[in-house]
Short mmCIF file of C-alpha atoms and ligand atoms in Angstrom, two decimals:
data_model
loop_
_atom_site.label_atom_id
_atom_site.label_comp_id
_atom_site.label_asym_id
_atom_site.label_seq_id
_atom_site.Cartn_x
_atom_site.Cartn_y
_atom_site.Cartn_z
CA UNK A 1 173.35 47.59 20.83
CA UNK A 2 170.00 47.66 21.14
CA UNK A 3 168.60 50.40 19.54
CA UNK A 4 164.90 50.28 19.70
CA UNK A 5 165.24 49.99 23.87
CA UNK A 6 166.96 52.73 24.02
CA UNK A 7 164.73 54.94 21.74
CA UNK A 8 162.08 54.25 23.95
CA UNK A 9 163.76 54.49 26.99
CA UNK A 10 164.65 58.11 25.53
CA UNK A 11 160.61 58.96 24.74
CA UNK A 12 159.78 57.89 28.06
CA UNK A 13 162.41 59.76 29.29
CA UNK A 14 161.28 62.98 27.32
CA UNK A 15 157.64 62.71 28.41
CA UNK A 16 158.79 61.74 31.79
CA UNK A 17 160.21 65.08 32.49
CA UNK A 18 156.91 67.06 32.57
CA UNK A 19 155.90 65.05 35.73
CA UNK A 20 159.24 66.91 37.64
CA UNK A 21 159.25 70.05 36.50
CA UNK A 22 157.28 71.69 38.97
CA UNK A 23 158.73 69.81 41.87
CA UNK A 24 162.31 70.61 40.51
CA UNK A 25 161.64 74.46 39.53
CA UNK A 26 160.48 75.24 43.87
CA UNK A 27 163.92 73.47 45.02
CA UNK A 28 165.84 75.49 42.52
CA UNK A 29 164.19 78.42 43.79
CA UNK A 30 163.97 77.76 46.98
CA UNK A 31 167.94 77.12 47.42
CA UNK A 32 168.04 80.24 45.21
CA UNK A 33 166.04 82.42 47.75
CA UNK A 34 168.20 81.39 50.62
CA UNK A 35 171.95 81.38 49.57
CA UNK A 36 174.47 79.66 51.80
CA UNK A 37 178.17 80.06 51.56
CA UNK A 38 180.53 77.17 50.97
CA UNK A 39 180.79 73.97 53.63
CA UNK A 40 177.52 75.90 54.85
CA UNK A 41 175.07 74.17 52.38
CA UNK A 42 172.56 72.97 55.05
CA UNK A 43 169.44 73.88 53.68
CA UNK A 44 170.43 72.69 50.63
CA UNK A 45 171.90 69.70 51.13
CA UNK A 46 168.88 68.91 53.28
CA UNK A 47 166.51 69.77 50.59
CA UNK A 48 168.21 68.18 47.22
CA UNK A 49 168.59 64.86 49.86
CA UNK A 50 165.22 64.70 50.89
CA UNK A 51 163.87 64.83 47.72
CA UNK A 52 166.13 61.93 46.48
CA UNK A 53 165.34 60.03 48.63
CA UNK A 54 161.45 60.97 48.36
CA UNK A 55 162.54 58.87 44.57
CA UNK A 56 164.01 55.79 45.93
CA UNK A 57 167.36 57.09 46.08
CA UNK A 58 169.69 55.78 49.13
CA UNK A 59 171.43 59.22 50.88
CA UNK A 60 174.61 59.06 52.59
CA UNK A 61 174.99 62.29 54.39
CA UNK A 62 178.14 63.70 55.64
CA UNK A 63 180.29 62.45 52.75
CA UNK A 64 184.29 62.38 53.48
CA UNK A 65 183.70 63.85 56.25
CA UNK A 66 182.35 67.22 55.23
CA UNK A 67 178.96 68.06 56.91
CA UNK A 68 177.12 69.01 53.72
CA UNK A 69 178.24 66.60 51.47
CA UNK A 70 176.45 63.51 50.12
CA UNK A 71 175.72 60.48 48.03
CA UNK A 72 172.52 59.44 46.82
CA UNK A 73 172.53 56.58 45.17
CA UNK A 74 169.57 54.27 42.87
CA UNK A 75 170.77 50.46 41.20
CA UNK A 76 173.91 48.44 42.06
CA UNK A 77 177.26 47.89 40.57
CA UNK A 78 178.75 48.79 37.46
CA UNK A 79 178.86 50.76 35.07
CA UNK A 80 178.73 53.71 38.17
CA UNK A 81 178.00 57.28 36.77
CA UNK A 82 178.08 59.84 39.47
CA UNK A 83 176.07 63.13 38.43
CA UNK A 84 177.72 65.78 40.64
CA UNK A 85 175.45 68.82 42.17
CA UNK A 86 177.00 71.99 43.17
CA UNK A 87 174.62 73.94 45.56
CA UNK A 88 177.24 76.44 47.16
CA UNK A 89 176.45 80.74 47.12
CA UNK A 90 178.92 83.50 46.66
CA UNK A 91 179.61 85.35 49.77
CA UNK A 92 177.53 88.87 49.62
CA UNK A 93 176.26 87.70 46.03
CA UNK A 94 174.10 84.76 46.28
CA UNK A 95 173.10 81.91 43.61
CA UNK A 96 175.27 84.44 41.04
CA UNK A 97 176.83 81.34 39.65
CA UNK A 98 173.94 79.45 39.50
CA UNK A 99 174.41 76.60 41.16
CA UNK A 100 170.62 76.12 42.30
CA UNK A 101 170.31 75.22 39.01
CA UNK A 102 173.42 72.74 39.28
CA UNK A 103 172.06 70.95 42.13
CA UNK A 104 168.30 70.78 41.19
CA UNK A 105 169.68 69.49 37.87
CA UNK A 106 171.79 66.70 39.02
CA UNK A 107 169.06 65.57 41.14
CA UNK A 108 166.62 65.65 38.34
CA UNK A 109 168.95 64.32 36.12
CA UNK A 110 169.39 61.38 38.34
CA UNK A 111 165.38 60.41 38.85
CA UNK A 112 164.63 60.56 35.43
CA UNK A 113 167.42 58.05 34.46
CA UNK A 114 166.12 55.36 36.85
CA UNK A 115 164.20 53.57 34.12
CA UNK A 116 167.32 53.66 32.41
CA UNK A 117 169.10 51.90 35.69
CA UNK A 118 165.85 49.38 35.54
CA UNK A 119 166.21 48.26 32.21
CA UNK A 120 170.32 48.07 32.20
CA UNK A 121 171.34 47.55 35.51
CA UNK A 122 174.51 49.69 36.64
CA UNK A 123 174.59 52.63 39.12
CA UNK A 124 173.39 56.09 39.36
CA UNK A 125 175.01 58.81 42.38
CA UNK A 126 174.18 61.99 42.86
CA UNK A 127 177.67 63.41 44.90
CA UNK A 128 176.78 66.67 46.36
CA UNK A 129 179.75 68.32 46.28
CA UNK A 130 180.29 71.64 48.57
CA UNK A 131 181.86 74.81 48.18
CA UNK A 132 183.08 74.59 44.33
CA UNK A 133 183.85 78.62 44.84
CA UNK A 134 185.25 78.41 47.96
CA UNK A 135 187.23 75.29 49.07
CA UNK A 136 187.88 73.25 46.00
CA UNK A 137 185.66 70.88 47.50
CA UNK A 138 185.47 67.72 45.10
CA UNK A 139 189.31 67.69 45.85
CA UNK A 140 188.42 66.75 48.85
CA UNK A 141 185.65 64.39 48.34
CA UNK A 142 188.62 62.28 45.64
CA UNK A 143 191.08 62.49 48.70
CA UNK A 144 188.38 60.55 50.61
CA UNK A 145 187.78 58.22 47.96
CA UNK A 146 184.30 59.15 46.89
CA UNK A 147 185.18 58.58 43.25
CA UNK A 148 187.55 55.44 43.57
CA UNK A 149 184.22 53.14 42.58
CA UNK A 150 182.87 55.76 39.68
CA UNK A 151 183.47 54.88 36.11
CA UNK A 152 182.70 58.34 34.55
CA UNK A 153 180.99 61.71 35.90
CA UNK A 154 178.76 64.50 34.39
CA UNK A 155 177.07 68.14 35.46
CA UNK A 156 176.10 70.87 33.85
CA UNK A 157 176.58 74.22 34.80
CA UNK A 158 174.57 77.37 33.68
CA UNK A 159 175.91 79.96 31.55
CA UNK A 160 175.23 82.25 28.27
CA UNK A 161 176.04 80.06 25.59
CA UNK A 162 175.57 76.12 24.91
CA UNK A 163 178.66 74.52 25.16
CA UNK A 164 180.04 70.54 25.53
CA UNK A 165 183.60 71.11 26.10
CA UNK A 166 185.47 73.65 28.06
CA UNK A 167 188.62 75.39 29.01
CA UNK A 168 189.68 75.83 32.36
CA UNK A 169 192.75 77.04 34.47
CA UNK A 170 194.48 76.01 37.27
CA UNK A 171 193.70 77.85 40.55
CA UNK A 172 194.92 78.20 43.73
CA UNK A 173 194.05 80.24 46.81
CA UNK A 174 196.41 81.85 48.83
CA UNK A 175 196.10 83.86 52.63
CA UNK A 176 198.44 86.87 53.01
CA UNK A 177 198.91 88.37 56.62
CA UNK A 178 201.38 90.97 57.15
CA UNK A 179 202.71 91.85 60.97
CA UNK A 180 204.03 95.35 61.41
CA UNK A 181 203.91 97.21 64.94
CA UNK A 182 201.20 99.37 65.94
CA UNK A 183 202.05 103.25 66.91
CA UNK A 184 199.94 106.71 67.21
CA UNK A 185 200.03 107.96 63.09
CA UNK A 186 200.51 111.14 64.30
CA UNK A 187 202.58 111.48 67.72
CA UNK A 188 205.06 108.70 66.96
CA UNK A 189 204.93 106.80 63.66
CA UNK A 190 208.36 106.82 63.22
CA UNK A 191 207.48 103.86 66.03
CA UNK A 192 205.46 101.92 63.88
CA UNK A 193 205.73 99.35 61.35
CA UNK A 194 203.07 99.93 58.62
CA UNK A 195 201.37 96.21 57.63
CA UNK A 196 199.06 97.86 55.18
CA UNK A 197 201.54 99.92 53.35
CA UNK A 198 203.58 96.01 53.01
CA UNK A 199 199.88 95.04 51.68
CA UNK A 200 199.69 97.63 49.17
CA UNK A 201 203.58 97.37 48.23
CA UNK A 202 202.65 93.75 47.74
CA UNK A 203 199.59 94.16 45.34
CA UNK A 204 201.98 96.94 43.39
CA UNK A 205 204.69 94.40 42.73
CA UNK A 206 201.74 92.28 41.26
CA UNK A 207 200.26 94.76 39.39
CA UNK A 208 204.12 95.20 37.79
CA UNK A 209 205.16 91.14 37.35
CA UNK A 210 201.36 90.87 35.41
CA UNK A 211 202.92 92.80 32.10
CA UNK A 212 205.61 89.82 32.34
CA UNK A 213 203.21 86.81 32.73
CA UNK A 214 200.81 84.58 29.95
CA UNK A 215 198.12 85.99 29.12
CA UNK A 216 196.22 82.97 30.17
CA UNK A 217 197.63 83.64 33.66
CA UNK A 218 195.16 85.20 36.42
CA UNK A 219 196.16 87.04 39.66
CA UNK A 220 193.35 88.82 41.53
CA UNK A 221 192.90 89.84 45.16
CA UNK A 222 191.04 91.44 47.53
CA UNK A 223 192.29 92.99 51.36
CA UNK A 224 190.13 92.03 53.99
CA UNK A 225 192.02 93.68 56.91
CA UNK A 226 193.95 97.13 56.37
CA UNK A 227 193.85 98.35 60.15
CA UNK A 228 191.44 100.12 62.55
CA UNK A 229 191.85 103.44 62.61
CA UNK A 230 193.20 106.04 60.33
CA UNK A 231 195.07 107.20 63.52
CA UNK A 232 196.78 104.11 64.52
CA UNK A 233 199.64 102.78 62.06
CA UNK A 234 198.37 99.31 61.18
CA UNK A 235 199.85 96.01 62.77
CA UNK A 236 198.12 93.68 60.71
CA UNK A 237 197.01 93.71 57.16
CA UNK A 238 195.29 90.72 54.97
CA UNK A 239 194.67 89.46 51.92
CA UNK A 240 192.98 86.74 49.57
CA UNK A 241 194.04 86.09 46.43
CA UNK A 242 193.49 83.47 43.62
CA UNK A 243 196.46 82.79 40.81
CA UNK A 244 195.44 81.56 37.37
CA UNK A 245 197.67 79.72 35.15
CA UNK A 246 197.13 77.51 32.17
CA UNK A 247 198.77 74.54 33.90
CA UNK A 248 199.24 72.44 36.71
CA UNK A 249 203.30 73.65 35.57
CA UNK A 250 202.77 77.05 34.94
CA UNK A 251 200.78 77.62 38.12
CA UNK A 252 203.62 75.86 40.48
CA UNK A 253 205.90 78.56 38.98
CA UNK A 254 203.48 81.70 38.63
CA UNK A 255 203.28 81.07 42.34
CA UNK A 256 207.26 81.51 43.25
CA UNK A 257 206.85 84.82 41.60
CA UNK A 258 203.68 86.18 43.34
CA UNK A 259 205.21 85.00 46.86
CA UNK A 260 208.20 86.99 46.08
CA UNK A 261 206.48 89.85 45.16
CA UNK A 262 204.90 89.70 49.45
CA UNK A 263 208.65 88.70 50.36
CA UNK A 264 209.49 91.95 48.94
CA UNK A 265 206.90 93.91 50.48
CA UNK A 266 207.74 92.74 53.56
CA UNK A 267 211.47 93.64 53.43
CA UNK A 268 211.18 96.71 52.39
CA UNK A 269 208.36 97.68 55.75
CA UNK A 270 210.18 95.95 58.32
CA UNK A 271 206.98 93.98 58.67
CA UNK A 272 206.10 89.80 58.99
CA UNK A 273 205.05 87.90 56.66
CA UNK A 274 202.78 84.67 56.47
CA UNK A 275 202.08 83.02 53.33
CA UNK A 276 199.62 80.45 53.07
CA UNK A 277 198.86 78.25 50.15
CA UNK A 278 195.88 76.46 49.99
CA UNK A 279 196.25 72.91 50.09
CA UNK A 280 194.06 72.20 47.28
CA UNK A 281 194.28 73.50 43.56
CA UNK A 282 191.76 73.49 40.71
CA UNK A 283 193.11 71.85 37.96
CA UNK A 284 192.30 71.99 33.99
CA UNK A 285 189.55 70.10 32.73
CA UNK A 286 190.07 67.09 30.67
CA UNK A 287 186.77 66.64 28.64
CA UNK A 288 185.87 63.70 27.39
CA UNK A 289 184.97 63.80 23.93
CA UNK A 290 182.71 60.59 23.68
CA UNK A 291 180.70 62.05 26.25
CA UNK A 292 180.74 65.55 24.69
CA UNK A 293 179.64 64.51 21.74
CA UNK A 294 176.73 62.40 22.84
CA UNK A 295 175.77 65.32 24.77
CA UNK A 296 175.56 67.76 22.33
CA UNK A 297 173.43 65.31 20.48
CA UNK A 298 171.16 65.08 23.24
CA UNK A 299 171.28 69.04 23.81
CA UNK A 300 170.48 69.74 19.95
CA UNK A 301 167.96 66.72 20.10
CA UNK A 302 165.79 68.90 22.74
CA UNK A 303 166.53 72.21 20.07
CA UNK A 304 169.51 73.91 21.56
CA UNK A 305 172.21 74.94 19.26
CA UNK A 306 175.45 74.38 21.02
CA UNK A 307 178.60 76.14 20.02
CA UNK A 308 181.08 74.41 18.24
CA UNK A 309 184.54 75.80 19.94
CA UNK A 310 185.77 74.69 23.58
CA UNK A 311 184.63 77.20 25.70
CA UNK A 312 187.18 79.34 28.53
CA UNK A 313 185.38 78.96 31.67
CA UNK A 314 187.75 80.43 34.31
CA UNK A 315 188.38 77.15 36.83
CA UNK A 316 186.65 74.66 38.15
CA UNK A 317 186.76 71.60 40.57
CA UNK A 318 185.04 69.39 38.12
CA UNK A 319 188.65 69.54 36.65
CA UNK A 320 189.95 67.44 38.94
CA UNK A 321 187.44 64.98 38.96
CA UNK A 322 187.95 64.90 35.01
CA UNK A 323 191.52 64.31 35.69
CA UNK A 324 190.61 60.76 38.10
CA UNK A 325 187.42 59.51 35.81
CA UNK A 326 185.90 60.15 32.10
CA UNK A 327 183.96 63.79 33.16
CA UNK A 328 182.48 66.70 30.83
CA UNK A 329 181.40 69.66 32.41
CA UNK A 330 179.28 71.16 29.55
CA UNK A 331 177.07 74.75 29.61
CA UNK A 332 173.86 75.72 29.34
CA UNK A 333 172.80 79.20 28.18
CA UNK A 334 169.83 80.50 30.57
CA UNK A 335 171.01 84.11 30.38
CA UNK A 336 171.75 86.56 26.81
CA UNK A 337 175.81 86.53 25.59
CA UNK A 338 176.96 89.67 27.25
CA UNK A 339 175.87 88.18 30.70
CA UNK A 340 179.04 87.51 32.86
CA UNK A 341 178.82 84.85 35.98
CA UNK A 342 179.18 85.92 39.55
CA UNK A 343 177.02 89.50 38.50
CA UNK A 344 173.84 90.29 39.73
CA UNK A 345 172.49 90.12 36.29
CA UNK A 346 173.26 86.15 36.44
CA UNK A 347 172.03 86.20 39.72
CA UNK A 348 168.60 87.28 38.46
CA UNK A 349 168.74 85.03 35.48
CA UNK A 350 169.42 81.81 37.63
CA UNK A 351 165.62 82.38 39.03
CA UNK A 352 164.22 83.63 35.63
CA UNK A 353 161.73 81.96 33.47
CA UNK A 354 164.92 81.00 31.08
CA UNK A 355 166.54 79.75 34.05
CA UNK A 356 164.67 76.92 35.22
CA UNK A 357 164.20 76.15 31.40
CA UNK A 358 167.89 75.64 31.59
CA UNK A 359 167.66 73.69 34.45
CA UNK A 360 164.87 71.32 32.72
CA UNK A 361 166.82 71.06 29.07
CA UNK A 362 170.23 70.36 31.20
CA UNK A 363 167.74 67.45 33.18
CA UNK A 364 166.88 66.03 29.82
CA UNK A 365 169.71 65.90 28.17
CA UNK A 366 171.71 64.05 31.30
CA UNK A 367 169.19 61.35 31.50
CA UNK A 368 169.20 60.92 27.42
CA UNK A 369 173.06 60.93 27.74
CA UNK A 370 172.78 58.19 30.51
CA UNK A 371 170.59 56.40 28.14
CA UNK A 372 173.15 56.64 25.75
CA UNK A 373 176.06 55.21 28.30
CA UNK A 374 174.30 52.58 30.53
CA UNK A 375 172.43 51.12 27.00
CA UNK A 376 175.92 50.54 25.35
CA UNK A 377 179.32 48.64 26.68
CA UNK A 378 181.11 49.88 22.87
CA UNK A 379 180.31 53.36 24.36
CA UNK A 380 181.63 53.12 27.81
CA UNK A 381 184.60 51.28 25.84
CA UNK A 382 185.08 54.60 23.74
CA UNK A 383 184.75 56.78 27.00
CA UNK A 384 187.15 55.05 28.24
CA UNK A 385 189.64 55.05 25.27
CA UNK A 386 189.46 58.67 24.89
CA UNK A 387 190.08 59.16 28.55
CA UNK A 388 193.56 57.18 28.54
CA UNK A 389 195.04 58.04 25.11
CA UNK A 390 193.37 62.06 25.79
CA UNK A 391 196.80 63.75 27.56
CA UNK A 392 196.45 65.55 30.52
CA UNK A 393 197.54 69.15 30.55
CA UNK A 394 201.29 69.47 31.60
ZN1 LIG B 1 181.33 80.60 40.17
ZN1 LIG B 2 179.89 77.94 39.27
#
């Protein structure tokens, strides 16, 4: 290994990032002040592309077929690392997740390793991946193949703590739709068939199964349709709901149960019912400890102290990616402890002053951590190692 390279790649690295900051902090607010919804990423998209390829960076747009995905690529062959950005807005919420600061990261992650890709040779991508909330969307990018030429993958997502390693669940999405028969509630209801009372029935025989389920487990829902009128019995009620489980295995089973509990519902109202399962799940996250570790070097190297536990992080899509290629998925604190994700209050922080220094430390210690790979084959040999003999959850 040569040592001395990469110690200087890693100060010219360090100075380097001054020169981005200000070109970096405007995207990140700038896709901050104009939120877009998952698979609706335009703007951003546009934006984090343009200024990749402003560095030298060759953009494929359109990735696997979904409009605001994309590679952007800088040095040829292997080893590939893809850095993944995540530029998607919660619906009614905006950037409460912060994944301005995800995409704006990855992209300045990415330009300040090409001296790193100079001296070493190997591959850096930048896959913008769309709607992580939404649409499990690096599922689909891996069903198109998008990662079938990547040796290992990183991001960093914001958050209040530091953190290398993380624990996720296993998510799916499901669609309810009842079917009842509309009547006047007043002059004939014995008529009717009521598909928001088979909603609520269905949500009640959830709310009973979760005293009998792990505590890991997750089931959470909102209605979006429960009829017109208070005068007209409803003919159509719907639903979205998530389920959480602890495994790929405990989720295929969790699921039996919450279906029956809409089977039920819609027995005992006389109404239809259509289930629909997404065809995509979030699975756990398999960190790579190699990678974690060098991270949290890097991280503490730039005077962050990074918690030493595995952090629960509700789900992700990065899981699956972690599942097909080496991956970590750390955290960076831009916001105090008792600030939750998907609040306003992480909202405001994912604009803030401690924000974009978030954004900047999470650049840094990418680039030093791609230093670290690209500048040793025993390294990417270790990544590897752990990745095969490291189990994935059952
Ligand atoms: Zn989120
Ligand atoms: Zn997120």
């Amino acid at each position: 290994m040569d040592m001395k390279n990469i110690q200087s790649l890693k100060t010219h690295i360090l100075q380097a990032a001054n020169t981005l900051e200000k070109d970096l902090k405007q995207l990140s607010l700038q896709i901050h002040a104009s939120p877009e919804t998952g698979m609706a990423e335009f703007n951003a998209s546009t934006w984090i592309t343009e200024y990749l390829a402003h560095h030298g960076f060759v953009v494929k747009k359109a990735t696997g077929n979904l409009p605001t995905a994309f590679t952007a690529s800088y040095g040829q062959g292997q080893p590939h690392i893809a850095i993944l950005a995540e530029y998607d807005a919660l619906p009614g919420l905006g950037h409460a997740c912060g994944h301005n600061i995800i995409g704006t990261s990855a992209a300045g992650a990415a330009v300040l390793s090409k001296p790193v890709v100079d001296s070493y040779g190997g591959t850096i991508t930048v896959v913008g991946s769309p709607s992580e909330e939404l649409h499990c969307g690096k599922e689909l990018l891996i069903r198109e193949g998008v990662f079938s030429d990547i040796d290992l993958a990183m991001m960093v997502h914001p958050c209040s703590q530091n953190a290398v390693t993380i624990s996720t669940l296993a998510c799916i999405n499901l669609e309810i739709e009842f079917t009842g028969q509309s009547a006047h509630s007043s002059h004939n209801p014995e008529e009717g068939i009521n598909a928001l009372e088979a909603m609520i029935l269905g949500f009640n025989a959830i709310n009973s199964l979760r005293q009998h389920i792990p505590k890991s487990a997750r089931i959470h829902g909102i209605i979006t349709d429960g009829g017109q009128a208070a005068n007209i019995v409803p003919a159509r009620s719907a639903a979205m709901l998530m389920v959480r489980a602890s495994s790929m295995t405990h989720l295929k089973h969790l699921q039996k149960r919450v279906e029956a509990c809409f089977q039920g519902a819609a027995l005992a109202t006389g109404s239809k019912l259509d289930c629909h399962w997404a065809n995509t799940c979030y699975e756990p996250m398999k960190n790579n400890l190699v990678m974690a570790d060098l991270f949290r070097h890097n991280m503490e190297s730039i005077g962050r102290t990074v918690e030493t536990k595995t952090v629960d992080f509700a789900s992700t899509d990065m899981g699956n990616v972690s599942n097909i290629v080496p991956s970590i998925h750390p955290l960076v604190a831009i916001a105090p402890p008792e600030t939750s994700l998907h609040t306003t209050g992480f909202l405001n922080a994912a604009a803030s002053e401690e924000g974009m220094k978030g954004m900047m430390d999470s650049v840094i210690a990418m680039a030093l951590t791609v230093a670290d790979i690209l500048g040793s084959p025993e390294i990417i040999s270790e990544i590897k190692k752990d990745f095969y003999n490291n189990k994935k959850p059952d």
